[in-house]
Coordinates of C-alpha atoms and ligand atoms in Angstrom, one line a residue:
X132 CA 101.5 182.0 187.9
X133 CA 105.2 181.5 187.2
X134 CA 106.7 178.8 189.6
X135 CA 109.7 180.7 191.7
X136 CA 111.9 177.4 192.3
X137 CA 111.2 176.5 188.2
X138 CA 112.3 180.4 187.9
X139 CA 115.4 180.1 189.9
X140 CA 116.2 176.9 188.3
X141 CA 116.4 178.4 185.1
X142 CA 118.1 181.6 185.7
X143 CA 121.0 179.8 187.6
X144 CA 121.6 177.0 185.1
X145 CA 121.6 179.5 182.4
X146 CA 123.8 181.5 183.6
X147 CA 126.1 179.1 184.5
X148 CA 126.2 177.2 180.6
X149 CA 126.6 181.0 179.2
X150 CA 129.5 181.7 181.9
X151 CA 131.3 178.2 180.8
X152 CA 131.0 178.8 177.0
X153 CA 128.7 176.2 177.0
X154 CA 125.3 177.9 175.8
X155 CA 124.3 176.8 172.3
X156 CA 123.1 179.8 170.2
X157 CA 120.9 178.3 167.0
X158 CA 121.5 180.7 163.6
X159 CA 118.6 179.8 161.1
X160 CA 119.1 178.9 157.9
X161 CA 117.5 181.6 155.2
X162 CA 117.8 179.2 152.4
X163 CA 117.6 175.1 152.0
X164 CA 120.3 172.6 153.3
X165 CA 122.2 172.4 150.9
X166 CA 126.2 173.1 150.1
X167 CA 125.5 176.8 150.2
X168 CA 123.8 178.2 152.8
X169 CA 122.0 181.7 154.3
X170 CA 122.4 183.2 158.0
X171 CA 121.4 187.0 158.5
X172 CA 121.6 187.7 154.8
X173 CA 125.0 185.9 154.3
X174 CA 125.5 183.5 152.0
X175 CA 128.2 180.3 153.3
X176 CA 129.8 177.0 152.5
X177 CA 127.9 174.7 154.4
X178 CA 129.9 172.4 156.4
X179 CA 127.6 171.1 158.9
X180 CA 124.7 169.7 157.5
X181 CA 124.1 165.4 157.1
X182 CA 122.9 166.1 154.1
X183 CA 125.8 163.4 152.9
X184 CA 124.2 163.2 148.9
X185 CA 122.2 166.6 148.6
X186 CA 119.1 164.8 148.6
X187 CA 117.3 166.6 150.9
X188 CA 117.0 169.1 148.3
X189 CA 117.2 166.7 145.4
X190 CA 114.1 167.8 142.6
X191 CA 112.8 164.3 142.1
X192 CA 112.0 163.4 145.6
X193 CA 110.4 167.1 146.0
X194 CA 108.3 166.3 142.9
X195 CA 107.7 162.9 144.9
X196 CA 106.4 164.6 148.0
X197 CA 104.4 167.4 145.9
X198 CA 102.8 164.3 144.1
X199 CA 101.9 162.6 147.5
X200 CA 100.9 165.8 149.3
X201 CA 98.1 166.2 146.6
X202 CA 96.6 162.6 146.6
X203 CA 97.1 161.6 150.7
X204 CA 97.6 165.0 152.0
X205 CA 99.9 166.8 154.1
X206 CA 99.1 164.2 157.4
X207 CA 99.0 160.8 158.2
X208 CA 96.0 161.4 160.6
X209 CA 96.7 158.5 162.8
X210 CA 99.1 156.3 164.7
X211 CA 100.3 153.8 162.4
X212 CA 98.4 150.7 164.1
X213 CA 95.0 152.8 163.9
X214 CA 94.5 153.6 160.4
X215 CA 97.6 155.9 159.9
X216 CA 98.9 153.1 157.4
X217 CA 98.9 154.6 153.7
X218 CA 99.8 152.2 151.4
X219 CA 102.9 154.4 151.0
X220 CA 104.1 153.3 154.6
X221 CA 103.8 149.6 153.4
X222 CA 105.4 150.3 150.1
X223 CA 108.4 152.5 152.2
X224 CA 109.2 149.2 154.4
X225 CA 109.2 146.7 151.5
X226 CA 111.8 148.9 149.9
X227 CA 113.9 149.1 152.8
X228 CA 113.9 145.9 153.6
X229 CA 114.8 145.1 149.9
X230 CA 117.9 147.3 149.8
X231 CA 119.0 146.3 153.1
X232 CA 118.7 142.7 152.1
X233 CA 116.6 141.6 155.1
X234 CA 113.1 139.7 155.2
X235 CA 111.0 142.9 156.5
X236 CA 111.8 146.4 157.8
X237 CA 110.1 149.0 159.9
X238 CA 109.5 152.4 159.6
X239 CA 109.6 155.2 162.3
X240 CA 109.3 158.8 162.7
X241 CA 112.5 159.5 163.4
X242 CA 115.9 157.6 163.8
X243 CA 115.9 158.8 167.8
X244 CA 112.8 157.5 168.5
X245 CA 113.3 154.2 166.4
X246 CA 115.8 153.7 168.9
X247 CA 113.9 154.2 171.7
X248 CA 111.1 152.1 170.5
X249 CA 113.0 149.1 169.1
X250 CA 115.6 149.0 172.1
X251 CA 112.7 148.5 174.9
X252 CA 110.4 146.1 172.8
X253 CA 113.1 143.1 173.0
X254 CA 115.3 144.2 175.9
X255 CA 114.3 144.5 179.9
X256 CA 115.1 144.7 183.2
X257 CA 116.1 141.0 183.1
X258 CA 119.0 141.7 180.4
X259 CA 121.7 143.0 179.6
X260 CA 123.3 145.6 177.4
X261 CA 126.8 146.3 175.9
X262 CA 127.0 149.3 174.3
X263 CA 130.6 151.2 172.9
X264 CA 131.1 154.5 175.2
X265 CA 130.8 156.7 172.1
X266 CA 127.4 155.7 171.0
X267 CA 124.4 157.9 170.2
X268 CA 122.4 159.8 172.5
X269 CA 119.6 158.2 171.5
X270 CA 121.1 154.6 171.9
X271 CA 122.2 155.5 175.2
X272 CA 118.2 157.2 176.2
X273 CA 116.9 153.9 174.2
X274 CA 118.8 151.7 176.5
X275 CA 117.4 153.4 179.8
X276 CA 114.7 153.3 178.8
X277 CA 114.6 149.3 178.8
X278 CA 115.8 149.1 182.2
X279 CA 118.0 146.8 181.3
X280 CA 121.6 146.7 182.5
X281 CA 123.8 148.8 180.4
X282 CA 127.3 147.7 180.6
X283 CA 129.4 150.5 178.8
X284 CA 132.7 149.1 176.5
X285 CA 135.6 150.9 175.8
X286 CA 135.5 152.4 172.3
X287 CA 135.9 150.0 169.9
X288 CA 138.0 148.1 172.1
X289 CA 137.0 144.3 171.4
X290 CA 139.3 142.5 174.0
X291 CA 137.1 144.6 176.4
X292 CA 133.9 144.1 174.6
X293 CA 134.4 140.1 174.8
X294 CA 135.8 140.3 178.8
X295 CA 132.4 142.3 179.8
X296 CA 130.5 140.5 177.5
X297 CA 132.2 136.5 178.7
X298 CA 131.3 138.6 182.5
X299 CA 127.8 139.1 181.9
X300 CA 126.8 135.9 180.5
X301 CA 129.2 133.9 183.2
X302 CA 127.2 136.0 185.8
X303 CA 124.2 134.0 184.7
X304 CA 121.7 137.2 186.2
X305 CA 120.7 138.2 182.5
X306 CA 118.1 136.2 180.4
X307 CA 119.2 138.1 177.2
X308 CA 122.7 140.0 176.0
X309 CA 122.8 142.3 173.6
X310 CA 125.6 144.3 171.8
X311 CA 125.2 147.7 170.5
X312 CA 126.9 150.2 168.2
X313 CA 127.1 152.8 166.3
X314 CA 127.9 151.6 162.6
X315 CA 129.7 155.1 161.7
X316 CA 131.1 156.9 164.8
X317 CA 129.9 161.0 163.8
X318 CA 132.7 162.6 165.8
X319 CA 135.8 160.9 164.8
X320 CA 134.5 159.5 161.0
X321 CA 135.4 155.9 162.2
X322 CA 133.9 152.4 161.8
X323 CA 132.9 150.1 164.1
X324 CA 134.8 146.2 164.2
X325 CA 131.8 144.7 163.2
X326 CA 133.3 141.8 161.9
X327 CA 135.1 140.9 165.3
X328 CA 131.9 142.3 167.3
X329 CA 129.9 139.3 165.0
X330 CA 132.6 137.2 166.0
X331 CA 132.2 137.6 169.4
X332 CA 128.6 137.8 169.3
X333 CA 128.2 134.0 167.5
X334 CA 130.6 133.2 170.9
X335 CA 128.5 134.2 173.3
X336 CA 125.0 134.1 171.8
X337 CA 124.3 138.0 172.1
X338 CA 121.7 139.8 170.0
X339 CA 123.4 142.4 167.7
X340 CA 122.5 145.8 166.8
X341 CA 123.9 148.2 164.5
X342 CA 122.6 152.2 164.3
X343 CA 124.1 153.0 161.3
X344 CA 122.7 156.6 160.8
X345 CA 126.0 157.5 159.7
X346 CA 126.9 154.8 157.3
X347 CA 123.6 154.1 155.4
X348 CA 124.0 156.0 151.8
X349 CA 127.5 156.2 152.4
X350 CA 128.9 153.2 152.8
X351 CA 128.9 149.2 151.2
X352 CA 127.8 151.5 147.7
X353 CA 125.0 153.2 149.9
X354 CA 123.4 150.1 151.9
X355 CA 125.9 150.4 154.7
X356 CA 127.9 149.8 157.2
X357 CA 127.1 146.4 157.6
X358 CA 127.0 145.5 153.8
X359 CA 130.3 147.6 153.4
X360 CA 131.8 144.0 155.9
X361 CA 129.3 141.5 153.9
X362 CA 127.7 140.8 157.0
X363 CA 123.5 141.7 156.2
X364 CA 122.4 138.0 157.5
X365 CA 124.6 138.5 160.5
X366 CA 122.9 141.3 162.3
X367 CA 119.6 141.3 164.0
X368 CA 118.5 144.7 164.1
X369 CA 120.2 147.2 161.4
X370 CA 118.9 150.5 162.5
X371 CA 118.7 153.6 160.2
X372 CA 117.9 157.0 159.5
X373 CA 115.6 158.6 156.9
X374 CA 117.3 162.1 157.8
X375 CA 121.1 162.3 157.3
X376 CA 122.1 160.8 153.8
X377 CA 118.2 159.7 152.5
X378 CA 117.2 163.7 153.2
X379 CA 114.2 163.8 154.6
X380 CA 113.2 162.3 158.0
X381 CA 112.3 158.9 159.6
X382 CA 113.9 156.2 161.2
X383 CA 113.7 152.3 160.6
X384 CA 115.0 148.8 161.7
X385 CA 115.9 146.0 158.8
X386 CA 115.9 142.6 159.8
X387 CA 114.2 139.2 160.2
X388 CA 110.3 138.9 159.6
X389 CA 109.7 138.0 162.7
X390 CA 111.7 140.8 164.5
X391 CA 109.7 143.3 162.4
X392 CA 106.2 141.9 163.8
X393 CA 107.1 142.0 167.2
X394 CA 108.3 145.7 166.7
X395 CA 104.9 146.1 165.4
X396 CA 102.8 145.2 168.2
X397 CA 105.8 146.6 170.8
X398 CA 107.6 149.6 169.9
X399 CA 106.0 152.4 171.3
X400 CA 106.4 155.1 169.0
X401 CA 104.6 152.8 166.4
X402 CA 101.7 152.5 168.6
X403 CA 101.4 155.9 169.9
X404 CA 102.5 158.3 167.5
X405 CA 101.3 159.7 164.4
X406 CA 102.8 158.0 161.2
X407 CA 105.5 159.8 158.7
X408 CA 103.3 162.0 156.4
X409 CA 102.4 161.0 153.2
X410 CA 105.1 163.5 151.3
X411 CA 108.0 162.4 153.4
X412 CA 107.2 159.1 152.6
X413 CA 106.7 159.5 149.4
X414 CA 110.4 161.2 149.2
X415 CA 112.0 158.3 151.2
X416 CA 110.9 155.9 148.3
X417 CA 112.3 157.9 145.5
X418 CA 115.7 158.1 147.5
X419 CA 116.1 154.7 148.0
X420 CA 115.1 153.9 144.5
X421 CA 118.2 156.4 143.5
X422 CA 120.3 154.9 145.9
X423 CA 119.6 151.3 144.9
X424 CA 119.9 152.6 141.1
X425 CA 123.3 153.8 141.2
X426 CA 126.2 154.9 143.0
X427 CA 126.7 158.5 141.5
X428 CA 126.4 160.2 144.4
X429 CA 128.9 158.1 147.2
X430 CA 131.6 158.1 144.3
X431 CA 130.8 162.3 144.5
X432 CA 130.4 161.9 148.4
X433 CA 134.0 160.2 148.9
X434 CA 135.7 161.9 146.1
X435 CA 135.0 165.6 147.6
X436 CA 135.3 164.1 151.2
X437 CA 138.8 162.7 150.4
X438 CA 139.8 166.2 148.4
X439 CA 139.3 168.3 151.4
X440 CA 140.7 165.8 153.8
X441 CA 143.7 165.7 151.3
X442 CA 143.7 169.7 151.3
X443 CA 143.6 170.2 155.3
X444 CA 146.2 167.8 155.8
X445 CA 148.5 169.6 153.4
X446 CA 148.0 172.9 155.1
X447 CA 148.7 170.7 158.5
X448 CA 145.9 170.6 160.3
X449 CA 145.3 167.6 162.2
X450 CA 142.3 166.0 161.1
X451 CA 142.1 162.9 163.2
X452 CA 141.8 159.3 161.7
X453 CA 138.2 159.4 159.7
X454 CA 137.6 156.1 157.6
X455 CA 134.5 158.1 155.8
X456 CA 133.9 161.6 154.5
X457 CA 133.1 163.1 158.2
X458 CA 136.1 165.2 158.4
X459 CA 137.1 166.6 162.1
X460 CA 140.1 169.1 161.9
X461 CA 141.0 169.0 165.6
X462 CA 142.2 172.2 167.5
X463 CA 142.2 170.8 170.7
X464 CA 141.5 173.9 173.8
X465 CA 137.5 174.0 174.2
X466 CA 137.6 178.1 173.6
X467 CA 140.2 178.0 170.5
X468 CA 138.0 175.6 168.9
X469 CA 134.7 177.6 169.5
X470 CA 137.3 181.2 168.3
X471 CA 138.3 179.0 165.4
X472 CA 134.5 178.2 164.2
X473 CA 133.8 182.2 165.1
X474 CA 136.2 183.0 162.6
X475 CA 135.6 180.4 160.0
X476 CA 132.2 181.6 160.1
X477 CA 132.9 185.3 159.8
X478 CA 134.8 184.4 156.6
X479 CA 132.0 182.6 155.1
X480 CA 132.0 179.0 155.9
X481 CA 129.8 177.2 158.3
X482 CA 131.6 174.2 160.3
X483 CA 130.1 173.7 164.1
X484 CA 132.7 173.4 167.3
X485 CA 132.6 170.3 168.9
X486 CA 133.4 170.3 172.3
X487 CA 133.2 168.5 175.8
X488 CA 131.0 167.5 176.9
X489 CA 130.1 165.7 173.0
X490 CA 134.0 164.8 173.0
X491 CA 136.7 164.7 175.2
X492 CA 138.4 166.8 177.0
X493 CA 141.3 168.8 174.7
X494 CA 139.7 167.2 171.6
X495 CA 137.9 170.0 170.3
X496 CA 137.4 170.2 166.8
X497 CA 135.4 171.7 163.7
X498 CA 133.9 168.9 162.0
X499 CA 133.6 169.2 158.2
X500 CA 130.4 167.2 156.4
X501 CA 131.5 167.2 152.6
X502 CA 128.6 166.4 150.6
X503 CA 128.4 165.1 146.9
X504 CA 127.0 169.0 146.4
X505 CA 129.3 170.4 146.7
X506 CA 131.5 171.6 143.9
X507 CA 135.4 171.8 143.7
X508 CA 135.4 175.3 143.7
X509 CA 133.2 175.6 146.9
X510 CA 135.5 173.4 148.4
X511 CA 138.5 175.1 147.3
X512 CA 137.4 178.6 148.7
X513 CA 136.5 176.7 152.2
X514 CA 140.1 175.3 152.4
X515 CA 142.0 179.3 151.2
X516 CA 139.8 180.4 154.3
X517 CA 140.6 177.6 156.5
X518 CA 144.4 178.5 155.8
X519 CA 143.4 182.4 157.0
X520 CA 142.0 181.5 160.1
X521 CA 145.0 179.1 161.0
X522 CA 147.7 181.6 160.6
X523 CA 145.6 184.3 162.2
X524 CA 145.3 182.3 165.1
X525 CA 148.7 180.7 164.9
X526 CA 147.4 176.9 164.3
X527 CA 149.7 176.7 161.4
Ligands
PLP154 C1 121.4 161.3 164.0 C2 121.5 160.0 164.6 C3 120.3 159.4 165.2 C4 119.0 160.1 165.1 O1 118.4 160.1 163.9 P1 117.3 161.2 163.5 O2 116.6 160.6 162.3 O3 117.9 162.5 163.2 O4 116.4 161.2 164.7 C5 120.4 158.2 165.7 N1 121.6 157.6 165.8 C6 122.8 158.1 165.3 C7 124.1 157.4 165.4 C8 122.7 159.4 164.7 O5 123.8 160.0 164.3

């Protein structure tokens, strides 16, 4: 029997999303990931994915999975503390932890719920929590979840960071203080301060913890964020994902030996559900073996992200103030942007509005994810039908 109120719940909030322009409508992809994709038969530039280096659809790590799928086959078959452990898992966390230049490393089944795990083993309702405005979903959910305090900062505002922080610790009500932040911010393309955050941090005795999702494979020649600033024995938990630049799926904390055991015993996703499969872990080790093996593929990354940052610039289109190859081109009115994006994709090239709630207010944008697959010609073609759509709608 259908529940009425659950029925009237979801008519009316329906409705309401769809009446606001709000209502996400998913278009599957025909084809792989990769610079060129397919939607109802089309064929587009892809402008959208995190698939920063084209690894997700990189032959040697789906010979790598192929290879694993036949010997462990295609499931783990248990939580990693039961006997879900391969020896692949093992070998997966010694390799992170080796090109992330920490003692140990974990691995998790995604980079969302590494962060709910890892967050709520060390932190609870007796600490504290400063975490940038503009960080991850997950971050935030991870945080909650803790019950600790979460004391928002201004976005990468450090004078605010170290008032709130000098606050909490004066306050004397929190046995620990942390400080969290995104290592690449996804919207804007920006870096976090982390050498002033460190500084602040050593100050006050907080516990630091960078998600660099965004910055693993694509900065510090493909470590990351942290390694881009020389800091790797300066952060206690760098957090990562096995999804956006590695290709394939998984999440992970780096750091010191200890750190990883408690994680081990604590983190719930560990403990209660079912390890990575073999074949995805088997492709995580051949990326970061290509990844620690040479830097190809960021000198591709940032040379294409710079050309079309370069290219929408010169038509004058405002493109906001990226550091990496995430590159917004911001259009400002919430229904323009989604218009712009409409048209875009009508003329062949996939690149996703971003709108408030996920940004502010008047900020809407398109937001461009070059990859090192994508050729100069593709590229090219994306930025002749960027110019279309901006004198059709009167941008430029
Ligand atoms: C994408 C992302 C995650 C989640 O990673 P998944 O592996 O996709 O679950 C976490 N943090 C940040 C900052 C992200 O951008």
């Amino acid at each position: 029997m259908d529940s009425k109120i659950l029925q009237s719940f979801l008519k009316e909030n329906l409705a309401d999303l769809k009446s606001k322009g709000l209502y996400n409508v998913i278009d599957p992809l025909e084809s792989s990931n990769g610079p060129l994709i397919k939607i109802c038969g089309k064929e587009m530039i892809n402008l959208s994915s995190n698939n920063y280096l084209g690894l997700a659809t990189d032959p040697r790590l789906k010979a790598a999975a192929i290879e694993a799928i036949n010997k462990y086959g295609v499931g783990a078959g248990a939580v990693r503390t039961i006997n879900g452990t391969m020896e692949l898992h093992v070998k997966l966390e010694e390799k992170l932890a080796a090109f992330k230049h920490t003692e140990a490393a974990i691995a998790f089944q995604s980079g969302f719920n590494c962060n709910m795990g890892a967050i709520s083993a060390v932190m609870d309702k007796d600490d504290a929590i400063l975490s940038d405005e503009l960080n991850h979903a997950s971050i935030i959910d991870g945080c909650r979840l803790s019950r600790a305090k979460v004391i928002a900062y201004k976005h990468s505002d450090i004078a605010d960071l170290r008032a709130k922080s000098l606050q909490a610790k004066k306050s004397g009500l929190y046995k620990k203080i942390m400080v969290i932040t995104d290592g690449v911010f996804s919207m804007d393309g920006d870096i976090a301060k982390l050498p002033e955050i460190v500084e602040v941090a050593e100050e006050l005795d907080l516990i630091t913890y960078v998600d660099d999702a965004h910055g693993s494979g694509v900065l510090g020649d493909g470590v990351g964020t942290v390694k881009h600033f020389g800091l790797s024995d300066k952060i206690d938990f760098q957090m990562g994902t096995l999804s956006k630049a590695l290709g394939v799926i998984g999440g992970y904390v780096a750091g010191k030996k200890e750190l990883i055991d408690w994680l081990k015993v604590r983190s719930r996703p560990f403990l209660f559900s079912t390890a990575l499969t073999p074949g995805d872990v088997a492709a995580c080790i051949t990326a970061i073996d290509i990844l620690s093996n040479s830097t190809e593929l960021q000198k591709r990354l940032w040379e294409n992200g710079n050309y079309l940052k370069e290219g929408l610039k010169g038509l004058g289109f405002n493109i906001g103030a990226s550091q990496t190859p995430i590159t917004p081109c911001i259009i400002g009115d919430e229904i323009q942007t989604q218009i712009f994006s409409r048209k875009l994709y009508e003329n062949g090239v996939y690149a996703k509005a971003i709108i408030f709630p996920t940004v502010p207010k008047g900020t809407g944008r398109v937001r461009n994810m070059p990859t090192a697959a994508h050729t100069r010609v593709m590229l090219d073609q994306a930025l002749v039908i960027y110019r279309k759509v901006g004198l059709e709608m009167k941008i430029l």
